[in-house]
Amino acid sequence: LYRRYGLWFRLRKLLLWLLGMYIAIPFLVKLCPAIQAKLVFLNFVRVPYFIDLKRPQDQGLNHTCNYYLQPEEDVTIGVWHTVPAALWKNARGKDQLWFEEALGSSHPVILYLHGNAGTRGGDHRVELYKVLSSLGYHVVTFDYRGWGDSIGSPSERGMTYDALHVFDWIKARSGDNPVYIWGHSLGTGVATNLVRRLCERETPPDALILESPFTNIREEARSHPFSVASTQYFPGFDWFFLDPITTSGIKFANDENVKYISCSLLILHAEDDPVVPFHLGKKLYNIAATSRSFRDYKVQFVPFHTDLGYRHKYIYRSPELPRILREFLGKSEHEHHH
């Protein structure tokens, strides 16, 4: 009897603790919106661990150079520049100046904006750089302030400004070569912020590619698997969890931005995406396709069937991807071997 009473006492203690946490966490998030911001950015999650971002060659990127740029005072961002595979042999042992000048060679450039968590050295990101390099593109990618080895505090404004700085840095070196912007997941929010700004100043990129995009961060947060489970059982979910995101100045309003973008748009989305639901990518496409700003431009949506298993971050595995990009971006004359 004593043992049974002791077990019941411990169980009751555990249940009370869980109930306390259930009540305390929402209030904590509400009172400290910075917590919710951290959960959106996940910049403190550095996977893969123990890699030296100064040495992209350790990730199998033998034709990649690591740079550091300074968008603002007290902000330094780490950048990787992978040259097209055709320049691989020439790139061996070359310094930063050679890589910068190589941007002027007649190959198009893709500025890749990654999603939350991890760094520019994330496995699925590295695999995509390899695919794009093999197709003849320069790939320039970077860690936003507060990610990886980049210095600064993360914010939507800061991430967008970092992207703008890198875009201008590319344009200053790439001559007349096309420059495309590719955003993935949270990076689609940075991408549409950037491209809207570029279009407003009348220097649009040559095309925008959005992989696994959402409509806006609030709708994405509500559609996240964790949120879907919580909204069913938690009264006031929006007030406790979603309003603090807005309070933190985080909007990533893709649905609003596409109304002000005037360049070709390609959306790629896997039907079995468990992080950003497929229906959000489709909804964004429908908004863009009917927007007056795109009336003179190509807007295309490419779904990837559930059976393929590409989920949230494996579209790079698609054998169809080279054809999709070639047909969408047009066959560029970039097969020059130097």
mmCIF file of C-alpha atoms in Angstrom:
data_model
loop_
_atom_site.group_PDB
_atom_site.id
_atom_site.type_symbol
_atom_site.label_atom_id
_atom_site.label_comp_id
_atom_site.label_asym_id
_atom_site.label_seq_id
_atom_site.Cartn_x
_atom_site.Cartn_y
_atom_site.Cartn_z
ATOM 1 C CA LEU A 1 0.000 0.000 0.000
ATOM 2 C CA TYR A 2 2.829 2.361 0.915
ATOM 3 C CA ARG A 3 4.595 1.613 -2.390
ATOM 4 C CA ARG A 4 1.389 2.201 -4.341
ATOM 5 C CA TYR A 5 0.841 5.503 -2.495
ATOM 6 C CA GLY A 6 4.460 6.551 -3.260
ATOM 7 C CA LEU A 7 3.959 5.755 -6.957
ATOM 8 C CA TRP A 8 0.692 7.715 -7.053
ATOM 9 C CA PHE A 9 2.373 10.647 -5.293
ATOM 10 C CA ARG A 10 5.204 10.718 -7.868
ATOM 11 C CA LEU A 11 2.732 10.405 -10.756
ATOM 12 C CA ARG A 12 0.621 13.248 -9.370
ATOM 13 C CA LYS A 13 3.751 15.362 -8.934
ATOM 14 C CA LEU A 14 4.724 14.695 -12.571
ATOM 15 C CA LEU A 15 1.220 15.551 -13.828
ATOM 16 C CA LEU A 16 1.213 18.810 -11.839
ATOM 17 C CA TRP A 17 4.650 19.681 -13.217
ATOM 18 C CA LEU A 18 3.473 19.012 -16.791
ATOM 19 C CA LEU A 19 0.330 21.089 -16.193
ATOM 20 C CA GLY A 20 2.487 23.894 -14.793
ATOM 21 C CA MET A 21 4.727 23.809 -17.873
ATOM 22 C CA TYR A 22 1.672 23.681 -20.153
ATOM 23 C CA ILE A 23 0.432 26.908 -18.558
ATOM 24 C CA ALA A 24 3.821 28.617 -18.012
ATOM 25 C CA ILE A 25 5.403 28.179 -21.469
ATOM 26 C CA PRO A 26 2.721 30.142 -23.418
ATOM 27 C CA PHE A 27 2.946 33.028 -20.935
ATOM 28 C CA LEU A 28 6.736 32.944 -21.143
ATOM 29 C CA VAL A 29 6.580 33.124 -24.959
ATOM 30 C CA LYS A 30 4.005 35.920 -24.774
ATOM 31 C CA LEU A 31 6.111 37.957 -22.335
ATOM 32 C CA CYS A 32 9.405 37.307 -24.218
ATOM 33 C CA PRO A 33 8.740 37.457 -27.983
ATOM 34 C CA ALA A 34 12.494 36.922 -28.487
ATOM 35 C CA ILE A 35 11.911 33.247 -27.601
ATOM 36 C CA GLN A 36 9.503 32.872 -30.505
ATOM 37 C CA ALA A 37 11.939 34.690 -32.809
ATOM 38 C CA LYS A 38 14.637 32.172 -31.873
ATOM 39 C CA LEU A 39 12.247 29.323 -32.671
ATOM 40 C CA VAL A 40 11.564 30.822 -36.111
ATOM 41 C CA PHE A 41 15.249 31.376 -36.950
ATOM 42 C CA LEU A 42 16.776 28.354 -35.137
ATOM 43 C CA ASN A 43 20.127 30.004 -35.884
ATOM 44 C CA PHE A 44 21.571 28.468 -32.701
ATOM 45 C CA VAL A 45 21.226 24.984 -34.246
ATOM 46 C CA ARG A 46 24.583 24.462 -35.969
ATOM 47 C CA VAL A 47 24.330 21.254 -37.952
ATOM 48 C CA PRO A 48 26.442 19.545 -39.095
ATOM 49 C CA TYR A 49 28.570 20.105 -35.994
ATOM 50 C CA PHE A 50 32.356 20.296 -35.962
ATOM 51 C CA ILE A 51 32.834 21.471 -39.540
ATOM 52 C CA ASP A 52 35.235 24.280 -40.379
ATOM 53 C CA LEU A 53 33.276 26.734 -42.550
ATOM 54 C CA LYS A 54 36.585 28.260 -43.682
ATOM 55 C CA ARG A 55 37.320 24.957 -45.452
ATOM 56 C CA PRO A 56 34.485 24.149 -47.912
ATOM 57 C CA GLN A 57 36.775 21.544 -49.475
ATOM 58 C CA ASP A 58 36.158 19.376 -46.381
ATOM 59 C CA GLN A 59 32.543 19.062 -47.631
ATOM 60 C CA GLY A 60 33.710 17.919 -51.068
ATOM 61 C CA LEU A 61 33.558 21.426 -52.565
ATOM 62 C CA ASN A 62 37.032 21.553 -54.110
ATOM 63 C CA HIS A 63 36.140 24.463 -56.409
ATOM 64 C CA THR A 64 34.737 26.734 -53.702
ATOM 65 C CA CYS A 65 36.230 29.819 -52.029
ATOM 66 C CA ASN A 66 35.295 31.119 -48.566
ATOM 67 C CA TYR A 67 34.950 34.923 -48.259
ATOM 68 C CA TYR A 68 33.921 37.340 -45.519
ATOM 69 C CA LEU A 69 31.883 40.423 -46.400
ATOM 70 C CA GLN A 70 30.762 43.314 -44.207
ATOM 71 C CA PRO A 71 27.215 44.531 -44.987
ATOM 72 C CA GLU A 72 27.179 46.931 -42.016
ATOM 73 C CA GLU A 73 29.453 48.025 -39.203
ATOM 74 C CA ASP A 74 29.686 45.239 -36.589
ATOM 75 C CA VAL A 75 28.231 42.718 -39.052
ATOM 76 C CA THR A 76 30.410 40.174 -40.886
ATOM 77 C CA ILE A 77 28.980 37.373 -42.995
ATOM 78 C CA GLY A 78 30.635 34.184 -44.229
ATOM 79 C CA VAL A 79 30.190 33.504 -47.955
ATOM 80 C CA TRP A 80 30.914 30.480 -50.164
ATOM 81 C CA HIS A 81 31.420 30.858 -53.907
ATOM 82 C CA THR A 82 31.360 27.643 -55.934
ATOM 83 C CA VAL A 83 32.410 28.041 -59.580
ATOM 84 C CA PRO A 84 30.852 26.016 -62.434
ATOM 85 C CA ALA A 85 32.232 22.477 -62.745
ATOM 86 C CA ALA A 86 33.768 23.455 -66.103
ATOM 87 C CA LEU A 87 36.170 25.753 -64.214
ATOM 88 C CA TRP A 88 37.041 23.121 -61.604
ATOM 89 C CA LYS A 89 40.606 22.413 -62.776
ATOM 90 C CA ASN A 90 41.416 26.099 -63.152
ATOM 91 C CA ALA A 91 40.085 26.848 -59.674
ATOM 92 C CA ARG A 92 42.494 24.562 -57.807
ATOM 93 C CA GLY A 93 44.841 26.508 -55.575
ATOM 94 C CA LYS A 94 43.498 29.894 -56.686
ATOM 95 C CA ASP A 95 43.004 32.840 -54.334
ATOM 96 C CA GLN A 96 39.952 34.984 -53.607
ATOM 97 C CA LEU A 97 40.793 37.510 -56.337
ATOM 98 C CA TRP A 98 40.723 34.773 -59.009
ATOM 99 C CA PHE A 99 37.307 33.577 -57.785
ATOM 100 C CA GLU A 100 35.917 37.139 -57.781
ATOM 101 C CA GLU A 101 37.156 37.714 -61.343
ATOM 102 C CA ALA A 102 35.681 34.339 -62.385
ATOM 103 C CA LEU A 103 32.194 35.775 -61.752
ATOM 104 C CA GLY A 104 32.782 37.797 -64.934
ATOM 105 C CA SER A 105 33.267 34.612 -67.018
ATOM 106 C CA SER A 106 30.275 33.895 -69.225
ATOM 107 C CA HIS A 107 28.363 31.685 -66.776
ATOM 108 C CA PRO A 108 25.122 32.621 -64.994
ATOM 109 C CA VAL A 109 25.159 33.119 -61.219
ATOM 110 C CA ILE A 110 22.711 31.769 -58.607
ATOM 111 C CA LEU A 111 22.496 33.530 -55.247
ATOM 112 C CA TYR A 112 21.232 30.842 -52.846
ATOM 113 C CA LEU A 113 19.387 31.892 -49.673
ATOM 114 C CA HIS A 114 19.115 29.017 -47.204
ATOM 115 C CA GLY A 115 16.379 28.262 -44.675
ATOM 116 C CA ASN A 116 16.439 28.295 -40.871
ATOM 117 C CA ALA A 117 18.767 26.172 -38.715
ATOM 118 C CA GLY A 118 22.166 24.897 -39.766
ATOM 119 C CA THR A 119 24.735 26.739 -41.868
ATOM 120 C CA ARG A 120 25.839 27.180 -45.467
ATOM 121 C CA GLY A 121 27.621 23.834 -44.968
ATOM 122 C CA GLY A 122 24.392 21.836 -44.398
ATOM 123 C CA ASP A 123 24.406 18.491 -46.223
ATOM 124 C CA HIS A 124 21.360 19.039 -48.466
ATOM 125 C CA ARG A 125 22.599 22.555 -49.283
ATOM 126 C CA VAL A 126 26.056 21.304 -50.291
ATOM 127 C CA GLU A 127 24.455 18.659 -52.527
ATOM 128 C CA LEU A 128 22.401 21.343 -54.291
ATOM 129 C CA TYR A 129 25.516 23.509 -54.874
ATOM 130 C CA LYS A 130 27.149 20.484 -56.532
ATOM 131 C CA VAL A 131 24.133 19.920 -58.792
ATOM 132 C CA LEU A 132 23.945 23.597 -59.822
ATOM 133 C CA SER A 133 27.708 23.769 -60.386
ATOM 134 C CA SER A 134 27.532 20.693 -62.638
ATOM 135 C CA LEU A 135 24.844 22.493 -64.693
ATOM 136 C CA GLY A 136 27.199 25.422 -65.336
ATOM 137 C CA TYR A 137 26.202 27.933 -62.669
ATOM 138 C CA HIS A 138 28.279 29.921 -60.218
ATOM 139 C CA VAL A 139 26.676 29.416 -56.798
ATOM 140 C CA VAL A 140 27.108 32.130 -54.182
ATOM 141 C CA THR A 141 25.654 31.405 -50.746
ATOM 142 C CA PHE A 142 26.154 32.820 -47.273
ATOM 143 C CA ASP A 143 25.136 32.602 -43.632
ATOM 144 C CA TYR A 144 22.937 35.478 -42.477
ATOM 145 C CA ARG A 145 24.131 37.489 -39.477
ATOM 146 C CA GLY A 146 23.880 35.265 -36.399
ATOM 147 C CA TRP A 147 24.129 31.994 -38.382
ATOM 148 C CA GLY A 148 27.249 29.842 -38.735
ATOM 149 C CA ASP A 149 30.386 31.969 -38.326
ATOM 150 C CA SER A 150 28.601 35.205 -39.333
ATOM 151 C CA ILE A 151 28.615 37.951 -36.715
ATOM 152 C CA GLY A 152 25.529 39.950 -35.722
ATOM 153 C CA SER A 153 22.022 39.516 -34.313
ATOM 154 C CA PRO A 154 19.395 37.863 -36.530
ATOM 155 C CA SER A 155 16.333 39.822 -37.678
ATOM 156 C CA GLU A 156 14.208 39.844 -40.821
ATOM 157 C CA ARG A 157 15.495 43.290 -41.750
ATOM 158 C CA GLY A 158 19.099 42.224 -41.168
ATOM 159 C CA MET A 159 18.770 39.011 -43.199
ATOM 160 C CA THR A 160 17.246 40.949 -46.099
ATOM 161 C CA TYR A 161 19.980 43.584 -45.944
ATOM 162 C CA ASP A 162 22.684 40.874 -45.946
ATOM 163 C CA ALA A 163 21.109 39.357 -49.071
ATOM 164 C CA LEU A 164 20.963 42.771 -50.748
ATOM 165 C CA HIS A 165 24.626 43.386 -49.953
ATOM 166 C CA VAL A 166 25.692 40.030 -51.449
ATOM 167 C CA PHE A 167 23.521 40.606 -54.544
ATOM 168 C CA ASP A 168 25.137 44.001 -55.154
ATOM 169 C CA TRP A 169 28.570 42.477 -54.559
ATOM 170 C CA ILE A 170 27.830 39.841 -57.237
ATOM 171 C CA LYS A 171 26.445 42.395 -59.718
ATOM 172 C CA ALA A 172 29.577 44.527 -59.351
ATOM 173 C CA ARG A 173 31.646 41.556 -60.612
ATOM 174 C CA SER A 174 29.398 39.505 -62.892
ATOM 175 C CA GLY A 175 29.199 41.849 -65.903
ATOM 176 C CA ASP A 176 26.245 41.026 -68.173
ATOM 177 C CA ASN A 177 25.853 37.464 -66.897
ATOM 178 C CA PRO A 178 22.364 36.556 -65.659
ATOM 179 C CA VAL A 179 21.924 36.534 -61.872
ATOM 180 C CA TYR A 180 19.162 34.335 -60.439
ATOM 181 C CA ILE A 181 17.942 34.242 -56.841
ATOM 182 C CA TRP A 182 17.037 30.893 -55.240
ATOM 183 C CA GLY A 183 15.391 30.782 -51.805
ATOM 184 C CA HIS A 184 14.557 27.662 -49.816
ATOM 185 C CA SER A 185 12.015 27.447 -46.969
ATOM 186 C CA LEU A 186 12.587 30.451 -44.638
ATOM 187 C CA GLY A 187 15.004 31.693 -47.322
ATOM 188 C CA THR A 188 12.005 32.195 -49.648
ATOM 189 C CA GLY A 189 10.900 34.956 -47.270
ATOM 190 C CA VAL A 190 14.314 36.610 -47.549
ATOM 191 C CA ALA A 191 14.249 36.086 -51.335
ATOM 192 C CA THR A 192 10.894 37.807 -51.930
ATOM 193 C CA ASN A 193 11.837 40.646 -49.553
ATOM 194 C CA LEU A 194 15.041 41.106 -51.557
ATOM 195 C CA VAL A 195 13.483 40.831 -55.017
ATOM 196 C CA ARG A 196 10.641 43.189 -54.134
ATOM 197 C CA ARG A 197 13.256 45.731 -53.087
ATOM 198 C CA LEU A 198 15.302 45.143 -56.250
ATOM 199 C CA CYS A 199 12.226 45.584 -58.442
ATOM 200 C CA GLU A 200 11.298 48.795 -56.622
ATOM 201 C CA ARG A 201 14.736 50.236 -57.364
ATOM 202 C CA GLU A 202 14.470 48.902 -60.958
ATOM 203 C CA THR A 203 17.366 46.421 -60.768
ATOM 204 C CA PRO A 204 15.437 43.110 -60.783
ATOM 205 C CA PRO A 205 17.265 39.766 -60.945
ATOM 206 C CA ASP A 206 16.925 37.669 -64.086
ATOM 207 C CA ALA A 207 14.633 35.179 -62.315
ATOM 208 C CA LEU A 208 13.425 34.095 -58.874
ATOM 209 C CA ILE A 209 13.249 30.436 -57.791
ATOM 210 C CA LEU A 210 11.340 29.533 -54.626
ATOM 211 C CA GLU A 211 11.789 26.020 -53.223
ATOM 212 C CA SER A 212 9.249 24.905 -50.586
ATOM 213 C CA PRO A 213 7.781 28.386 -50.045
ATOM 214 C CA PHE A 214 5.001 29.508 -47.709
ATOM 215 C CA THR A 215 2.577 32.424 -47.972
ATOM 216 C CA ASN A 216 3.655 34.303 -44.835
ATOM 217 C CA ILE A 217 5.362 33.293 -41.588
ATOM 218 C CA ARG A 218 2.152 33.445 -39.539
ATOM 219 C CA GLU A 219 0.326 31.042 -41.830
ATOM 220 C CA GLU A 220 3.383 28.786 -41.986
ATOM 221 C CA ALA A 221 3.674 28.760 -38.166
ATOM 222 C CA ARG A 222 -0.013 27.832 -37.897
ATOM 223 C CA SER A 223 0.422 25.031 -40.468
ATOM 224 C CA HIS A 224 3.549 23.551 -38.869
ATOM 225 C CA PRO A 225 3.007 19.988 -37.556
ATOM 226 C CA PHE A 226 3.683 21.124 -33.959
ATOM 227 C CA SER A 227 1.161 23.954 -34.291
ATOM 228 C CA VAL A 228 -1.537 21.812 -35.907
ATOM 229 C CA ALA A 229 -1.413 19.510 -32.872
ATOM 230 C CA SER A 230 -1.365 22.458 -30.441
ATOM 231 C CA THR A 231 -4.206 24.483 -31.972
ATOM 232 C CA GLN A 232 -6.629 21.612 -31.408
ATOM 233 C CA TYR A 233 -5.958 21.495 -27.678
ATOM 234 C CA PHE A 234 -4.789 24.964 -26.741
ATOM 235 C CA PRO A 235 -7.222 27.878 -26.423
ATOM 236 C CA GLY A 236 -5.762 31.226 -27.501
ATOM 237 C CA PHE A 237 -2.971 29.613 -29.557
ATOM 238 C CA ASP A 238 -2.751 32.602 -31.953
ATOM 239 C CA TRP A 239 -2.579 35.136 -29.114
ATOM 240 C CA PHE A 240 0.067 33.216 -27.182
ATOM 241 C CA PHE A 241 2.276 31.907 -30.003
ATOM 242 C CA LEU A 242 1.606 33.717 -33.298
ATOM 243 C CA ASP A 243 1.149 37.309 -32.113
ATOM 244 C CA PRO A 244 4.653 37.348 -30.516
ATOM 245 C CA ILE A 245 6.136 36.521 -33.950
ATOM 246 C CA THR A 246 4.454 39.628 -35.388
ATOM 247 C CA THR A 247 5.491 41.637 -32.310
ATOM 248 C CA SER A 248 9.111 40.647 -33.061
ATOM 249 C CA GLY A 249 8.762 42.269 -36.504
ATOM 250 C CA ILE A 250 8.882 38.916 -38.332
ATOM 251 C CA LYS A 251 6.481 38.758 -41.282
ATOM 252 C CA PHE A 252 8.240 37.204 -44.303
ATOM 253 C CA ALA A 253 5.150 38.130 -46.331
ATOM 254 C CA ASN A 254 5.720 36.212 -49.576
ATOM 255 C CA ASP A 255 2.032 36.575 -50.472
ATOM 256 C CA GLU A 256 2.293 40.371 -50.242
ATOM 257 C CA ASN A 257 5.744 40.641 -51.842
ATOM 258 C CA VAL A 258 4.840 38.749 -55.027
ATOM 259 C CA LYS A 259 2.375 41.527 -55.902
ATOM 260 C CA TYR A 260 5.352 43.873 -56.332
ATOM 261 C CA ILE A 261 7.766 41.536 -58.132
ATOM 262 C CA SER A 262 8.365 41.775 -61.867
ATOM 263 C CA CYS A 263 10.663 38.974 -63.046
ATOM 264 C CA SER A 264 10.189 35.308 -63.970
ATOM 265 C CA LEU A 265 9.126 33.100 -61.039
ATOM 266 C CA LEU A 266 9.570 29.339 -60.592
ATOM 267 C CA ILE A 267 8.090 27.535 -57.572
ATOM 268 C CA LEU A 268 9.255 24.010 -56.664
ATOM 269 C CA HIS A 269 7.384 22.058 -53.970
ATOM 270 C CA ALA A 270 7.169 18.417 -52.878
ATOM 271 C CA GLU A 271 3.687 17.103 -52.110
ATOM 272 C CA ASP A 272 5.000 15.234 -49.043
ATOM 273 C CA ASP A 273 6.709 18.269 -47.479
ATOM 274 C CA PRO A 274 6.145 17.863 -43.706
ATOM 275 C CA VAL A 275 7.554 21.299 -42.748
ATOM 276 C CA VAL A 276 5.978 23.737 -45.228
ATOM 277 C CA PRO A 277 2.707 22.160 -46.392
ATOM 278 C CA PHE A 278 2.323 21.765 -50.156
ATOM 279 C CA HIS A 279 -0.949 23.729 -50.167
ATOM 280 C CA LEU A 280 0.902 26.899 -49.032
ATOM 281 C CA GLY A 281 3.246 26.747 -52.032
ATOM 282 C CA LYS A 282 0.264 26.218 -54.332
ATOM 283 C CA LYS A 283 -1.601 29.113 -52.702
ATOM 284 C CA LEU A 284 1.407 31.397 -53.224
ATOM 285 C CA TYR A 285 1.572 30.354 -56.888
ATOM 286 C CA ASN A 286 -2.130 31.200 -57.358
ATOM 287 C CA ILE A 287 -1.574 34.664 -55.863
ATOM 288 C CA ALA A 288 1.474 35.291 -58.090
ATOM 289 C CA ALA A 289 -0.135 33.883 -61.250
ATOM 290 C CA THR A 290 -3.038 36.348 -61.003
ATOM 291 C CA SER A 291 -0.891 39.319 -59.962
ATOM 292 C CA ARG A 292 -0.611 42.179 -62.466
ATOM 293 C CA SER A 293 3.109 42.555 -61.716
ATOM 294 C CA PHE A 294 3.797 39.190 -63.416
ATOM 295 C CA ARG A 295 1.704 39.803 -66.540
ATOM 296 C CA ASP A 296 4.803 40.078 -68.772
ATOM 297 C CA TYR A 297 6.730 37.277 -67.050
ATOM 298 C CA LYS A 298 6.737 33.518 -66.802
ATOM 299 C CA VAL A 299 5.234 32.078 -63.582
ATOM 300 C CA GLN A 300 5.564 28.310 -63.194
ATOM 301 C CA PHE A 301 4.701 25.814 -60.462
ATOM 302 C CA VAL A 302 6.392 22.391 -60.446
ATOM 303 C CA PRO A 303 5.024 19.803 -57.969
ATOM 304 C CA PHE A 304 6.971 16.663 -57.009
ATOM 305 C CA HIS A 305 4.823 13.621 -56.310
ATOM 306 C CA THR A 306 4.673 12.114 -52.817
ATOM 307 C CA ASP A 307 6.028 8.786 -54.126
ATOM 308 C CA LEU A 308 9.374 10.459 -54.898
ATOM 309 C CA GLY A 309 9.986 11.109 -51.198
ATOM 310 C CA TYR A 310 11.672 14.518 -51.635
ATOM 311 C CA ARG A 311 9.918 15.940 -48.567
ATOM 312 C CA HIS A 312 11.224 19.351 -47.431
ATOM 313 C CA LYS A 313 14.810 19.445 -48.637
ATOM 314 C CA TYR A 314 15.614 16.746 -51.168
ATOM 315 C CA ILE A 315 14.309 18.199 -54.448
ATOM 316 C CA TYR A 316 17.969 18.443 -55.537
ATOM 317 C CA ARG A 317 17.796 14.640 -56.009
ATOM 318 C CA SER A 318 15.281 14.950 -58.853
ATOM 319 C CA PRO A 319 16.700 13.758 -62.190
ATOM 320 C CA GLU A 320 14.185 16.168 -63.764
ATOM 321 C CA LEU A 321 15.691 19.245 -62.095
ATOM 322 C CA PRO A 322 18.304 19.994 -64.818
ATOM 323 C CA ARG A 323 15.583 19.926 -67.509
ATOM 324 C CA ILE A 324 13.198 22.046 -65.405
ATOM 325 C CA LEU A 325 15.882 24.713 -64.864
ATOM 326 C CA ARG A 326 17.072 24.614 -68.475
ATOM 327 C CA GLU A 327 13.533 25.079 -69.823
ATOM 328 C CA PHE A 328 12.619 27.750 -67.300
ATOM 329 C CA LEU A 329 15.809 29.794 -67.366
ATOM 330 C CA GLY A 330 16.413 29.297 -71.071
ATOM 331 C CA LYS A 331 19.447 27.644 -72.549
ATOM 332 C CA SER A 332 22.305 29.944 -71.635
ATOM 333 C CA GLU A 333 25.524 29.849 -73.576
ATOM 334 C CA HIS A 334 27.774 29.041 -70.655
ATOM 335 C CA GLU A 335 29.576 25.914 -71.758
ATOM 336 C CA HIS A 336 32.851 27.796 -72.162
ATOM 337 C CA HIS A 337 35.958 25.979 -70.996
ATOM 338 C CA HIS A 338 38.794 28.312 -70.077
#
